CSV table of N, CA and C in Angstrom, one decimal:
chain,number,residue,atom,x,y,z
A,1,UNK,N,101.3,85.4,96.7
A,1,UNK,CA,101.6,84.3,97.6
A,1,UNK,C,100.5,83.2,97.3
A,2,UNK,N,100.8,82.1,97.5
A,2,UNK,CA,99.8,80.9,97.1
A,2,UNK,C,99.6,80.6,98.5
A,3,UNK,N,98.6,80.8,98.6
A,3,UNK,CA,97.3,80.1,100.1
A,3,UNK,C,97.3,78.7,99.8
A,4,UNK,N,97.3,78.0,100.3
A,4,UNK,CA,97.1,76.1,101.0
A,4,UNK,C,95.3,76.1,100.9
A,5,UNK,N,94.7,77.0,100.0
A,5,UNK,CA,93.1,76.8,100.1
A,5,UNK,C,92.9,75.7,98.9
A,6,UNK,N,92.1,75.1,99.1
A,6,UNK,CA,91.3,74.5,98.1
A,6,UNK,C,90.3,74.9,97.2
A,7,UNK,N,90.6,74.9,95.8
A,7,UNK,CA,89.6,75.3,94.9
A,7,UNK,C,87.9,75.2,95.7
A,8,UNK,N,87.8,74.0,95.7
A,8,UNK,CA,86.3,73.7,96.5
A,8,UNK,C,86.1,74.4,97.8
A,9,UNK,N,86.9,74.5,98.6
A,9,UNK,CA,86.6,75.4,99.6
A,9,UNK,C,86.6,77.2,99.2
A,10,UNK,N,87.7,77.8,98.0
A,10,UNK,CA,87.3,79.2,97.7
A,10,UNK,C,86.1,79.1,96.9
A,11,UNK,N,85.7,77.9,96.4
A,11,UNK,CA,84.2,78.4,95.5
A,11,UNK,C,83.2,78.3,96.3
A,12,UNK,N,83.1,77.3,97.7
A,12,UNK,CA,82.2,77.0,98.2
A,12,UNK,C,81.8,78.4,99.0
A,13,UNK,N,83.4,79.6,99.1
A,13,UNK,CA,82.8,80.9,100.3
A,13,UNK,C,81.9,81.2,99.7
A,14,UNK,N,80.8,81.9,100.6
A,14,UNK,CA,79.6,82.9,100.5
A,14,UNK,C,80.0,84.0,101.5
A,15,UNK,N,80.8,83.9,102.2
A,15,UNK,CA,81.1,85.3,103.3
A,15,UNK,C,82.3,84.9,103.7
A,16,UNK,N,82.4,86.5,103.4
A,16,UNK,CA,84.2,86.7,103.8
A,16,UNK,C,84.2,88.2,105.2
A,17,UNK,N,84.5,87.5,106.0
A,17,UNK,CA,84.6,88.9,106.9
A,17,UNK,C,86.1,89.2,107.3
A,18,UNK,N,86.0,90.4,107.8
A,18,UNK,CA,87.1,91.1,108.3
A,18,UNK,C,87.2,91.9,109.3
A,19,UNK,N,88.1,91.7,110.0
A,19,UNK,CA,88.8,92.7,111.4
A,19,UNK,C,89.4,94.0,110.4
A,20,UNK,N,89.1,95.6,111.2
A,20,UNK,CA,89.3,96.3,110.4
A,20,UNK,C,90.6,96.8,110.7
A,21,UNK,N,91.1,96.9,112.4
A,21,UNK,CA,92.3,97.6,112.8
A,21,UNK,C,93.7,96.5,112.5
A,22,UNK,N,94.1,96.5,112.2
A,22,UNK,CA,95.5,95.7,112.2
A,22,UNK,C,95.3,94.5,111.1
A,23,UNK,N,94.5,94.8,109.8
A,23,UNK,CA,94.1,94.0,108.8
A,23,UNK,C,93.5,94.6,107.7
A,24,UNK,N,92.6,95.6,107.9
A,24,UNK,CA,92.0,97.0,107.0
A,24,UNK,C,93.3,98.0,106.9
A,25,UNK,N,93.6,98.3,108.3
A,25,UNK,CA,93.9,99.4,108.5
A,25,UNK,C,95.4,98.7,108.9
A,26,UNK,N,97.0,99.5,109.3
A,26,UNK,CA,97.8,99.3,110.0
A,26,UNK,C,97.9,98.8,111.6
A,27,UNK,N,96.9,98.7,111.6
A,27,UNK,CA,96.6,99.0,113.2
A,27,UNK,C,96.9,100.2,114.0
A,28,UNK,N,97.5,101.2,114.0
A,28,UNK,CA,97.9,102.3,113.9
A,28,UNK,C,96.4,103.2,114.2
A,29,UNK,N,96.4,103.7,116.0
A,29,UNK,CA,95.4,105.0,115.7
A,29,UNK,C,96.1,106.1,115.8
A,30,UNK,N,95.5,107.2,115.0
A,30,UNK,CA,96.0,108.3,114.6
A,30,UNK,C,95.4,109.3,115.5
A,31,UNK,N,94.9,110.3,116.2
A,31,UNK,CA,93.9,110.9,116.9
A,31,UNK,C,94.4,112.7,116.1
A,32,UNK,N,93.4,113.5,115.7
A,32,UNK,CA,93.6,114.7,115.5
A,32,UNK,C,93.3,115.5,116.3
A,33,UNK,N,93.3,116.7,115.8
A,33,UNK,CA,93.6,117.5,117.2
A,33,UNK,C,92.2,117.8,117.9
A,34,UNK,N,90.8,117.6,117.7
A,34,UNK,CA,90.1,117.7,118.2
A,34,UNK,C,89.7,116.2,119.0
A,35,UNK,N,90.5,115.2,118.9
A,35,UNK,CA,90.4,113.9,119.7
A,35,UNK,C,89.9,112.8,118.6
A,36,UNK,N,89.5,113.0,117.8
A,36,UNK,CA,88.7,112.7,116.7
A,36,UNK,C,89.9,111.0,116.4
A,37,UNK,N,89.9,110.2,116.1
A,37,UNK,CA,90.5,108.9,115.5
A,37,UNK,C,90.3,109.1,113.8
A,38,UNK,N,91.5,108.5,113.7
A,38,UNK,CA,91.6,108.8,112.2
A,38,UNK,C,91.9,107.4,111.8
A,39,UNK,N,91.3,107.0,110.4
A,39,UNK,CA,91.6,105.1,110.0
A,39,UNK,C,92.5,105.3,108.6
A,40,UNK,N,93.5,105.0,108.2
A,40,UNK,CA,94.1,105.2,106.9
A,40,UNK,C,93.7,103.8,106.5
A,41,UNK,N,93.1,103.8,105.4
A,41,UNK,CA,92.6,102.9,104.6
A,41,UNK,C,93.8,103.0,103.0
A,42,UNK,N,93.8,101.3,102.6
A,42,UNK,CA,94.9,101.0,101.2
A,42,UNK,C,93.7,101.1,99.9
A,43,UNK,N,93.4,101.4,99.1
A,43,UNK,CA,93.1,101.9,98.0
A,43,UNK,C,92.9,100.2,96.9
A,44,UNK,N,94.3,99.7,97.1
A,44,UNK,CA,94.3,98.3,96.7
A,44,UNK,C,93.3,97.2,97.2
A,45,UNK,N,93.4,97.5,98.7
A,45,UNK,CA,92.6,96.9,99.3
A,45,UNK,C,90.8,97.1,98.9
A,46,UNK,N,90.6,98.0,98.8
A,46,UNK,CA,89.0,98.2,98.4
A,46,UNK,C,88.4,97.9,97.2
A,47,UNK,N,89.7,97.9,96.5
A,47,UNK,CA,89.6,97.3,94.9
A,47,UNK,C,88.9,96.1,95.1
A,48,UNK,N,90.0,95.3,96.0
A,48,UNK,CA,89.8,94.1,95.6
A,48,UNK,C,88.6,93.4,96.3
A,49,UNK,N,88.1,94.0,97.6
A,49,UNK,CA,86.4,93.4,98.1
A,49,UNK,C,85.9,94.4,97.3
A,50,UNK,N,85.9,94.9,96.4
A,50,UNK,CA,85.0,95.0,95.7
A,50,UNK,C,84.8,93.7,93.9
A,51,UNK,N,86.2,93.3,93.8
A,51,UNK,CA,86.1,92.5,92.8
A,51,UNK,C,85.7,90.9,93.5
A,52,UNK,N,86.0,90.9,95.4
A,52,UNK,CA,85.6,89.6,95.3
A,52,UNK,C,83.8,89.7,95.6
A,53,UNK,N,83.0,91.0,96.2
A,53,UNK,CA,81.9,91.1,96.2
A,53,UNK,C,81.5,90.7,95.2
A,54,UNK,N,82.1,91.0,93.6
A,54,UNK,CA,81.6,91.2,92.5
A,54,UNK,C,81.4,89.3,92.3
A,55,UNK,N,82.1,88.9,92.7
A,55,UNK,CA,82.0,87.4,92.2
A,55,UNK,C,81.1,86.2,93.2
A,56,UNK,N,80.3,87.1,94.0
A,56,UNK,CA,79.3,87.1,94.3
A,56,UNK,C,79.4,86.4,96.1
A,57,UNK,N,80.6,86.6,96.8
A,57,UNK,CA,81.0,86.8,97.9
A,57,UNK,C,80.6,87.5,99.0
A,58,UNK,N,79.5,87.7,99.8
A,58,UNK,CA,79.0,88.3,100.9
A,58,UNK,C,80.3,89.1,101.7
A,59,UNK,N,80.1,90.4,101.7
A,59,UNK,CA,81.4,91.0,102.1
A,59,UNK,C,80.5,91.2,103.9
A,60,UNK,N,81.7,91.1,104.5
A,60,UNK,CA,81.4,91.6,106.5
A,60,UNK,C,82.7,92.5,107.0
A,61,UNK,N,82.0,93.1,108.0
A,61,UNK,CA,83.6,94.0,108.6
A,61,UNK,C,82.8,93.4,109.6
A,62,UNK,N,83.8,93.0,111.1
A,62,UNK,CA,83.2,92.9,112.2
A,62,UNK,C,84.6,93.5,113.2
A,63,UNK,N,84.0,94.5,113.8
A,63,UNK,CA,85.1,95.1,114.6
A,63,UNK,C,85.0,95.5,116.3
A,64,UNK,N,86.0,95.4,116.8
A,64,UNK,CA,85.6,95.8,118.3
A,64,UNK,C,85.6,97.2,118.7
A,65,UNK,N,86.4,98.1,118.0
A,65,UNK,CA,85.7,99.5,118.1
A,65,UNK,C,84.7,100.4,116.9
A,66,UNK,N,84.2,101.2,117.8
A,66,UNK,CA,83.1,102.1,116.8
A,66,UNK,C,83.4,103.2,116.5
A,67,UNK,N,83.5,103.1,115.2
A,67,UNK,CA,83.9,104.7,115.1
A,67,UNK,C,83.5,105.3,113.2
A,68,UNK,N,83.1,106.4,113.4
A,68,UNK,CA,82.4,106.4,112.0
A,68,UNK,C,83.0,106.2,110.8
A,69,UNK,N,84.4,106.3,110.9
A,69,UNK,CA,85.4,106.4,109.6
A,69,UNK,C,85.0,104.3,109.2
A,70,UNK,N,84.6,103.9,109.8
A,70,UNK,CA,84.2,102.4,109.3
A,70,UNK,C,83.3,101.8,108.6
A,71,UNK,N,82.3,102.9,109.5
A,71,UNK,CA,80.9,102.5,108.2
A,71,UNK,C,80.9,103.5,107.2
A,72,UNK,N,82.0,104.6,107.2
A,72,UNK,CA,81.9,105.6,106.2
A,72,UNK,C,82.9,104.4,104.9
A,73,UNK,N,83.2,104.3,105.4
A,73,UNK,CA,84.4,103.0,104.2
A,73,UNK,C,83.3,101.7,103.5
A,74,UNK,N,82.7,101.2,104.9
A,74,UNK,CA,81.9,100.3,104.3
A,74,UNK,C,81.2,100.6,103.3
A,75,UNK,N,80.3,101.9,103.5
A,75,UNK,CA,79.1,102.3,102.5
A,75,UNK,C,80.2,102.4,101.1
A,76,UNK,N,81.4,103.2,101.4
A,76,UNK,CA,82.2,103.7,100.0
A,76,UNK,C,81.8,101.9,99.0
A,77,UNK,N,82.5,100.9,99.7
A,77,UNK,CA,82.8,99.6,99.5
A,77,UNK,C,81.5,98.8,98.7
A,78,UNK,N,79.9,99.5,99.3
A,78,UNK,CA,79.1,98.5,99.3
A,78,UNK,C,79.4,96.9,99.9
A,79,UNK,N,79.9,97.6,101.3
A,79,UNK,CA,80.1,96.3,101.8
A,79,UNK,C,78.6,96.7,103.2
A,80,UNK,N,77.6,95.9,103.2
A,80,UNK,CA,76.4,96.1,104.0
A,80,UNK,C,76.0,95.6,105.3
A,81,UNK,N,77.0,94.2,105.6
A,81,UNK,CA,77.2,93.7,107.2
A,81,UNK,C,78.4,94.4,107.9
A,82,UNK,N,78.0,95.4,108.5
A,82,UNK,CA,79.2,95.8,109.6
A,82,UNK,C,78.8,95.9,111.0
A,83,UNK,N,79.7,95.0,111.5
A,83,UNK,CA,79.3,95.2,112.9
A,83,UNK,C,80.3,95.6,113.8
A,84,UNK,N,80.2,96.3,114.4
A,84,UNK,CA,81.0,97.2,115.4
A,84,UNK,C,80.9,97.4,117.0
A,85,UNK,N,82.0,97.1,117.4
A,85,UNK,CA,82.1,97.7,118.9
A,85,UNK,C,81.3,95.9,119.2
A,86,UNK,N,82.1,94.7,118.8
A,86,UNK,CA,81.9,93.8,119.4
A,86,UNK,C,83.3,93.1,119.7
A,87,UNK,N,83.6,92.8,120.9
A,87,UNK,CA,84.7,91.9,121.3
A,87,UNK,C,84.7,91.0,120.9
A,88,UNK,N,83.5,90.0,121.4
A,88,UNK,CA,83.3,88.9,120.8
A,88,UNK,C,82.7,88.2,119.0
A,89,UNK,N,83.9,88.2,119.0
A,89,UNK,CA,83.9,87.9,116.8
A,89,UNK,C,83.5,86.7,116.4
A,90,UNK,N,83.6,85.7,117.4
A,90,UNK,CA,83.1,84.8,116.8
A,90,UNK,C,81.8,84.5,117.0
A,91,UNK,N,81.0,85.2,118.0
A,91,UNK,CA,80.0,84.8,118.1
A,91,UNK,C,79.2,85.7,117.3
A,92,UNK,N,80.0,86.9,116.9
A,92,UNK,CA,79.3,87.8,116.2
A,92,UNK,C,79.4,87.7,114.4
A,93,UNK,N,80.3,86.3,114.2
A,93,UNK,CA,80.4,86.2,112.9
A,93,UNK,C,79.3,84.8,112.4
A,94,UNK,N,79.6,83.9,113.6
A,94,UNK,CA,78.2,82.7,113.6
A,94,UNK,C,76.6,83.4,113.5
A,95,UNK,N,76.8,84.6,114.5
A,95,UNK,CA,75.2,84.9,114.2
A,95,UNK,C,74.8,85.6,113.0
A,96,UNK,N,75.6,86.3,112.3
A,96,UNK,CA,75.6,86.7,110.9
A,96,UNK,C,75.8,85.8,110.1
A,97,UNK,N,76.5,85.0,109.8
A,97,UNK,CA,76.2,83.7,109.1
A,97,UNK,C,75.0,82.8,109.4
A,98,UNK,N,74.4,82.8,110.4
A,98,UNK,CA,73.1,82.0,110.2
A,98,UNK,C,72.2,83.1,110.2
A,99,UNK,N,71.9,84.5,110.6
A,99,UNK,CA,71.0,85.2,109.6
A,99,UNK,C,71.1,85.1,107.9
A,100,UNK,N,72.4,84.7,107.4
A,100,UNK,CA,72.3,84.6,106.4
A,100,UNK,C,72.0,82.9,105.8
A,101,UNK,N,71.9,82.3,106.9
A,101,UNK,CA,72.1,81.3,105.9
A,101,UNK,C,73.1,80.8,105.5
A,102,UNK,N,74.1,81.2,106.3
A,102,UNK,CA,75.3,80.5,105.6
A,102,UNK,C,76.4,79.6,106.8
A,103,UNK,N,76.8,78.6,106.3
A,103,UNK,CA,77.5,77.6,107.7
A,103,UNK,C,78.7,78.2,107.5
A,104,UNK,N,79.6,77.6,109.2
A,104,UNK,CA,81.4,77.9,109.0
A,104,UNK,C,81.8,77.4,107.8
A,105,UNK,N,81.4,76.1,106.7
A,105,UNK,CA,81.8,75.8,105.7
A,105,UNK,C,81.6,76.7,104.6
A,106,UNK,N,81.3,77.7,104.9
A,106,UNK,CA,80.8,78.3,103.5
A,106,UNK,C,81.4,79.9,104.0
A,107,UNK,N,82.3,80.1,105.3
A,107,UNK,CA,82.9,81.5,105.8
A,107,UNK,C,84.2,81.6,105.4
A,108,UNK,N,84.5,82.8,105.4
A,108,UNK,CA,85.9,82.9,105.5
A,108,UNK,C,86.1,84.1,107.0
A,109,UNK,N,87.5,84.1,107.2
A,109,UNK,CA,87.5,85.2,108.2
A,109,UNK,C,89.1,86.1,108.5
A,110,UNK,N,89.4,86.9,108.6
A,110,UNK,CA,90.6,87.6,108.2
A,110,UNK,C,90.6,88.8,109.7
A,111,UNK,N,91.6,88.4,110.4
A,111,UNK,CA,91.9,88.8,112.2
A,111,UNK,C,93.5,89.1,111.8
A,112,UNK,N,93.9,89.8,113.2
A,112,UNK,CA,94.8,89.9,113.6
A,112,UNK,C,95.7,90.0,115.2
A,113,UNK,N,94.5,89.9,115.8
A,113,UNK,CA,95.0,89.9,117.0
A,113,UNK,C,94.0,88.4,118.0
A,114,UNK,N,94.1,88.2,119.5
A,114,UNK,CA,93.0,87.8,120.4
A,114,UNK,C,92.2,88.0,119.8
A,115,UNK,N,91.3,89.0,120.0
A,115,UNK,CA,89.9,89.1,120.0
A,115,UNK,C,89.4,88.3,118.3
A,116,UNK,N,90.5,88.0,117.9
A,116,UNK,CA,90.2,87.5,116.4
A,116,UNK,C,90.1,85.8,116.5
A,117,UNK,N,91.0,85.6,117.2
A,117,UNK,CA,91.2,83.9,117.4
A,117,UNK,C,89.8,82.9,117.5
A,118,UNK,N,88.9,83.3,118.2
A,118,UNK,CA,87.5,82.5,117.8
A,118,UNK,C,86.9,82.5,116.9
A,119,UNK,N,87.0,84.1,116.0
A,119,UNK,CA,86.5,83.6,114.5
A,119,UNK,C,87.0,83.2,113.4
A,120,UNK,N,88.7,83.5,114.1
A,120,UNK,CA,89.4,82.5,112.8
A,120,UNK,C,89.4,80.8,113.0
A,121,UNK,N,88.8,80.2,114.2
A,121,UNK,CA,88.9,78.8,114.7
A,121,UNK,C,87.5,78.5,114.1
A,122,UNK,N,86.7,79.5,113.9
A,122,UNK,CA,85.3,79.2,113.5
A,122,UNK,C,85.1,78.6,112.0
A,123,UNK,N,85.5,80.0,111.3
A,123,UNK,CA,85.7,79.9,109.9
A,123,UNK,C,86.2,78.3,109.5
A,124,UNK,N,85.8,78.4,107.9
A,124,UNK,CA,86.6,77.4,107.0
A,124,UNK,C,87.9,77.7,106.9
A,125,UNK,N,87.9,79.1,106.3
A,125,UNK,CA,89.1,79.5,105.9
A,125,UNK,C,89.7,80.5,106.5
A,126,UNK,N,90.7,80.8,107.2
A,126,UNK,CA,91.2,81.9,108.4
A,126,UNK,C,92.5,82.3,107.6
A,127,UNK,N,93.0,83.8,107.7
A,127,UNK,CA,93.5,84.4,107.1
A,127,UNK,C,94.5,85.5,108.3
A,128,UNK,N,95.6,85.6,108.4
A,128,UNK,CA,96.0,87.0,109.2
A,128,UNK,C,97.0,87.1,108.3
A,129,UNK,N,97.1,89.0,108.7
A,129,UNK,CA,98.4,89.4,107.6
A,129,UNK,C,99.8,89.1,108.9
A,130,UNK,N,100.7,89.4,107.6
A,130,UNK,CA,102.0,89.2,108.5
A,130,UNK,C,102.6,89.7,109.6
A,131,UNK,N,101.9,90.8,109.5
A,131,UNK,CA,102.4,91.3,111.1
A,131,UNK,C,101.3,90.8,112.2
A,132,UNK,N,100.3,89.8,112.0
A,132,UNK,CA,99.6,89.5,113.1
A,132,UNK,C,100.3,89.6,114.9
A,133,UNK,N,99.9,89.8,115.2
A,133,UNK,CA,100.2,89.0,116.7
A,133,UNK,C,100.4,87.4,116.7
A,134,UNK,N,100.8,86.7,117.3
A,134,UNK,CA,101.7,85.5,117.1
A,134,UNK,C,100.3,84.6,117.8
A,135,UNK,N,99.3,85.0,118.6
A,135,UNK,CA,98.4,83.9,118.9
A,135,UNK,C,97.3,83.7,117.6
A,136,UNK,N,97.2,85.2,116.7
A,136,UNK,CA,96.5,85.0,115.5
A,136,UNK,C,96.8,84.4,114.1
A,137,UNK,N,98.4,84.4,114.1
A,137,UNK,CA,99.2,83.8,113.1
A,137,UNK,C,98.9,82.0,113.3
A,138,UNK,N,98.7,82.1,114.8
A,138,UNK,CA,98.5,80.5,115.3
A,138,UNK,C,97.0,80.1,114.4
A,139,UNK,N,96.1,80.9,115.1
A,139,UNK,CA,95.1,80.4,114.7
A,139,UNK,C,94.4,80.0,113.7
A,140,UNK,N,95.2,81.0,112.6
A,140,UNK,CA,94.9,81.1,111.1
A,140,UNK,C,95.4,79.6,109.9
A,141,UNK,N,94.7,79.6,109.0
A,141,UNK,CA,95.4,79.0,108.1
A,141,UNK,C,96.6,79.5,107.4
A,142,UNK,N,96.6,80.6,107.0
A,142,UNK,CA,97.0,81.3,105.6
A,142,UNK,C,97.6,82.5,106.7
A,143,UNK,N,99.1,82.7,106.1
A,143,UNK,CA,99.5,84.1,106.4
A,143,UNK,C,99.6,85.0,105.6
A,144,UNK,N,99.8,86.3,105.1
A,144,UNK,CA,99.6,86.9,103.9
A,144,UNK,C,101.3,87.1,104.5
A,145,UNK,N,101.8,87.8,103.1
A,145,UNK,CA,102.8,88.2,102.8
A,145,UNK,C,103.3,89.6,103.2
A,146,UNK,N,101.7,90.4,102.7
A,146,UNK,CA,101.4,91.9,103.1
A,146,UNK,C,101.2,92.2,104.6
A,147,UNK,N,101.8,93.5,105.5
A,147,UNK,CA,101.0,93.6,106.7
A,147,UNK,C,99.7,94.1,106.4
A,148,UNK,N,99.3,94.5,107.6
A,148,UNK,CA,97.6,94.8,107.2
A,148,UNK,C,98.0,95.7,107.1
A,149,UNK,N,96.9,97.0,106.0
A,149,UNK,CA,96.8,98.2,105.8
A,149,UNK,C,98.0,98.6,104.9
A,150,UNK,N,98.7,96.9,104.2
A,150,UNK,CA,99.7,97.3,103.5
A,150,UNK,C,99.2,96.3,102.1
A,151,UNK,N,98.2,96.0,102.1
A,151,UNK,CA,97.4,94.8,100.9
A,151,UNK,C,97.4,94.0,101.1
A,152,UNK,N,97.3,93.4,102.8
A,152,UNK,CA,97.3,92.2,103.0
A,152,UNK,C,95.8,92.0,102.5
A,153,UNK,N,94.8,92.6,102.6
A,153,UNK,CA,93.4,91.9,101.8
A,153,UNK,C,93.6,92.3,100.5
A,154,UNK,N,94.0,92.7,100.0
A,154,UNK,CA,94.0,92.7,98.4
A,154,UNK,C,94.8,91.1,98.0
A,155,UNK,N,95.8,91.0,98.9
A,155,UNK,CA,96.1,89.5,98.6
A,155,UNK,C,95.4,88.2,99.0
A,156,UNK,N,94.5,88.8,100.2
A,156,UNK,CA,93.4,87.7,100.1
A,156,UNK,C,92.4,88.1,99.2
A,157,UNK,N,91.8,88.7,98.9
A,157,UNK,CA,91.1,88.5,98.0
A,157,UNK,C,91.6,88.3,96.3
A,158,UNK,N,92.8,88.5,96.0
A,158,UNK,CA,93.5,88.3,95.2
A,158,UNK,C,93.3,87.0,94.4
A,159,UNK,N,93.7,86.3,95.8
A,159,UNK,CA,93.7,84.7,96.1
A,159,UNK,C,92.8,83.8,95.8
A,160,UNK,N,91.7,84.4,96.6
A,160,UNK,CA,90.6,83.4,96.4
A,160,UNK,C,89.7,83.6,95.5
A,161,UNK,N,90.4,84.9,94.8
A,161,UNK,CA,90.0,84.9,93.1
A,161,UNK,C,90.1,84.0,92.2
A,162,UNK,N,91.5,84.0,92.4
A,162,UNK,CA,92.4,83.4,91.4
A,162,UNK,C,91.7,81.3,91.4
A,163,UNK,N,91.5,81.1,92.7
A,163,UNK,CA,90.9,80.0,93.1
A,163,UNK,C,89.3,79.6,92.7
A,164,UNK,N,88.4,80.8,92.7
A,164,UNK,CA,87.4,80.9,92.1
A,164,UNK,C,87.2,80.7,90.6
A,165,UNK,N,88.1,81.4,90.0
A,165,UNK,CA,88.0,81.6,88.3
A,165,UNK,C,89.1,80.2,87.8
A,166,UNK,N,89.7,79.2,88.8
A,166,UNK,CA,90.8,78.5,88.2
A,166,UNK,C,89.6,77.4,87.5
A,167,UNK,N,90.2,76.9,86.3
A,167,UNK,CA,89.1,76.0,85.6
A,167,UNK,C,89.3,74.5,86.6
């Protein structure tokens, strides 16, 4: 799918964060039989924050629940800002961006529900997959094609590849 982003705005990202349930994952919890939550992660998807890490993209997960199957993915990913078990995303994606050094012009952010809407208003560039909830579909720039947990980040990062490397 072609995103409405601008060359200059995909070169200018330095951080790309992400909501992990209903964007990583299906949104879908699974629980086994010892109570345990289970996260099915897409394969495509890790590819590809790994090829946009590679292009030198600060990768972030910032999520409202905690649970170890997230930072066990992260480490797989070498993705190294995860923050967890925060409701509040936008304030938790501003204050990682200025630990890093980096402004809303230089973020990206990829939500799917409420709790997502202030850091996709924050960001440059806001992202939800298709099955968002309809207040996060609002808030976003870009809707992906894919639901989440179905390549909808493989297609964002796909994208703002293809926008990085265009001459």
């Amino acid at each position: 799918m072609a995103f409405s982003i601008s060359t200059a705005d995909a070169r200018a990202l330095r951080l790309m964060a992400f909501d992990v349930d209903g964007v990583m994952t299906d949104g879908r919890l699974h629980y086994g039989p010892d109570g345990e939550t289970l996260k099915v992660f897409h394969v495509h998807d890790g590819h590809g924050l790994k090829k946009l890490a590679a292009s030198g993209v600060t990768l972030a997960i910032i999520t409202g629940r905690d649970t170890p199957m997230v930072a066990r993915r992260a480490r797989e990913l070498g993705i190294e800002h995860v923050i967890q078990g925060r409701e509040d995303k936008a304030v938790a994606l501003a204050d990682l961006a200025g630990r890093l050094g980096i402004g809303a012009r230089e973020t990206g952010y990829a939500g799917d529900d409420e709790p997502d809407v202030g850091a996709l208003q924050w960001a440059q560039i806001a992202f939800a997959p298709a099955n968002a909830h309809a207040c996060a579909r609002q808030a976003a720039d870009h809707i992906t094609r894919a639901r989440g947990g179905d390549g909808a980040v493989r297609e964002i990062c796909d994208a703002l590849l293809a926008l990085r490397e265009a001459p």
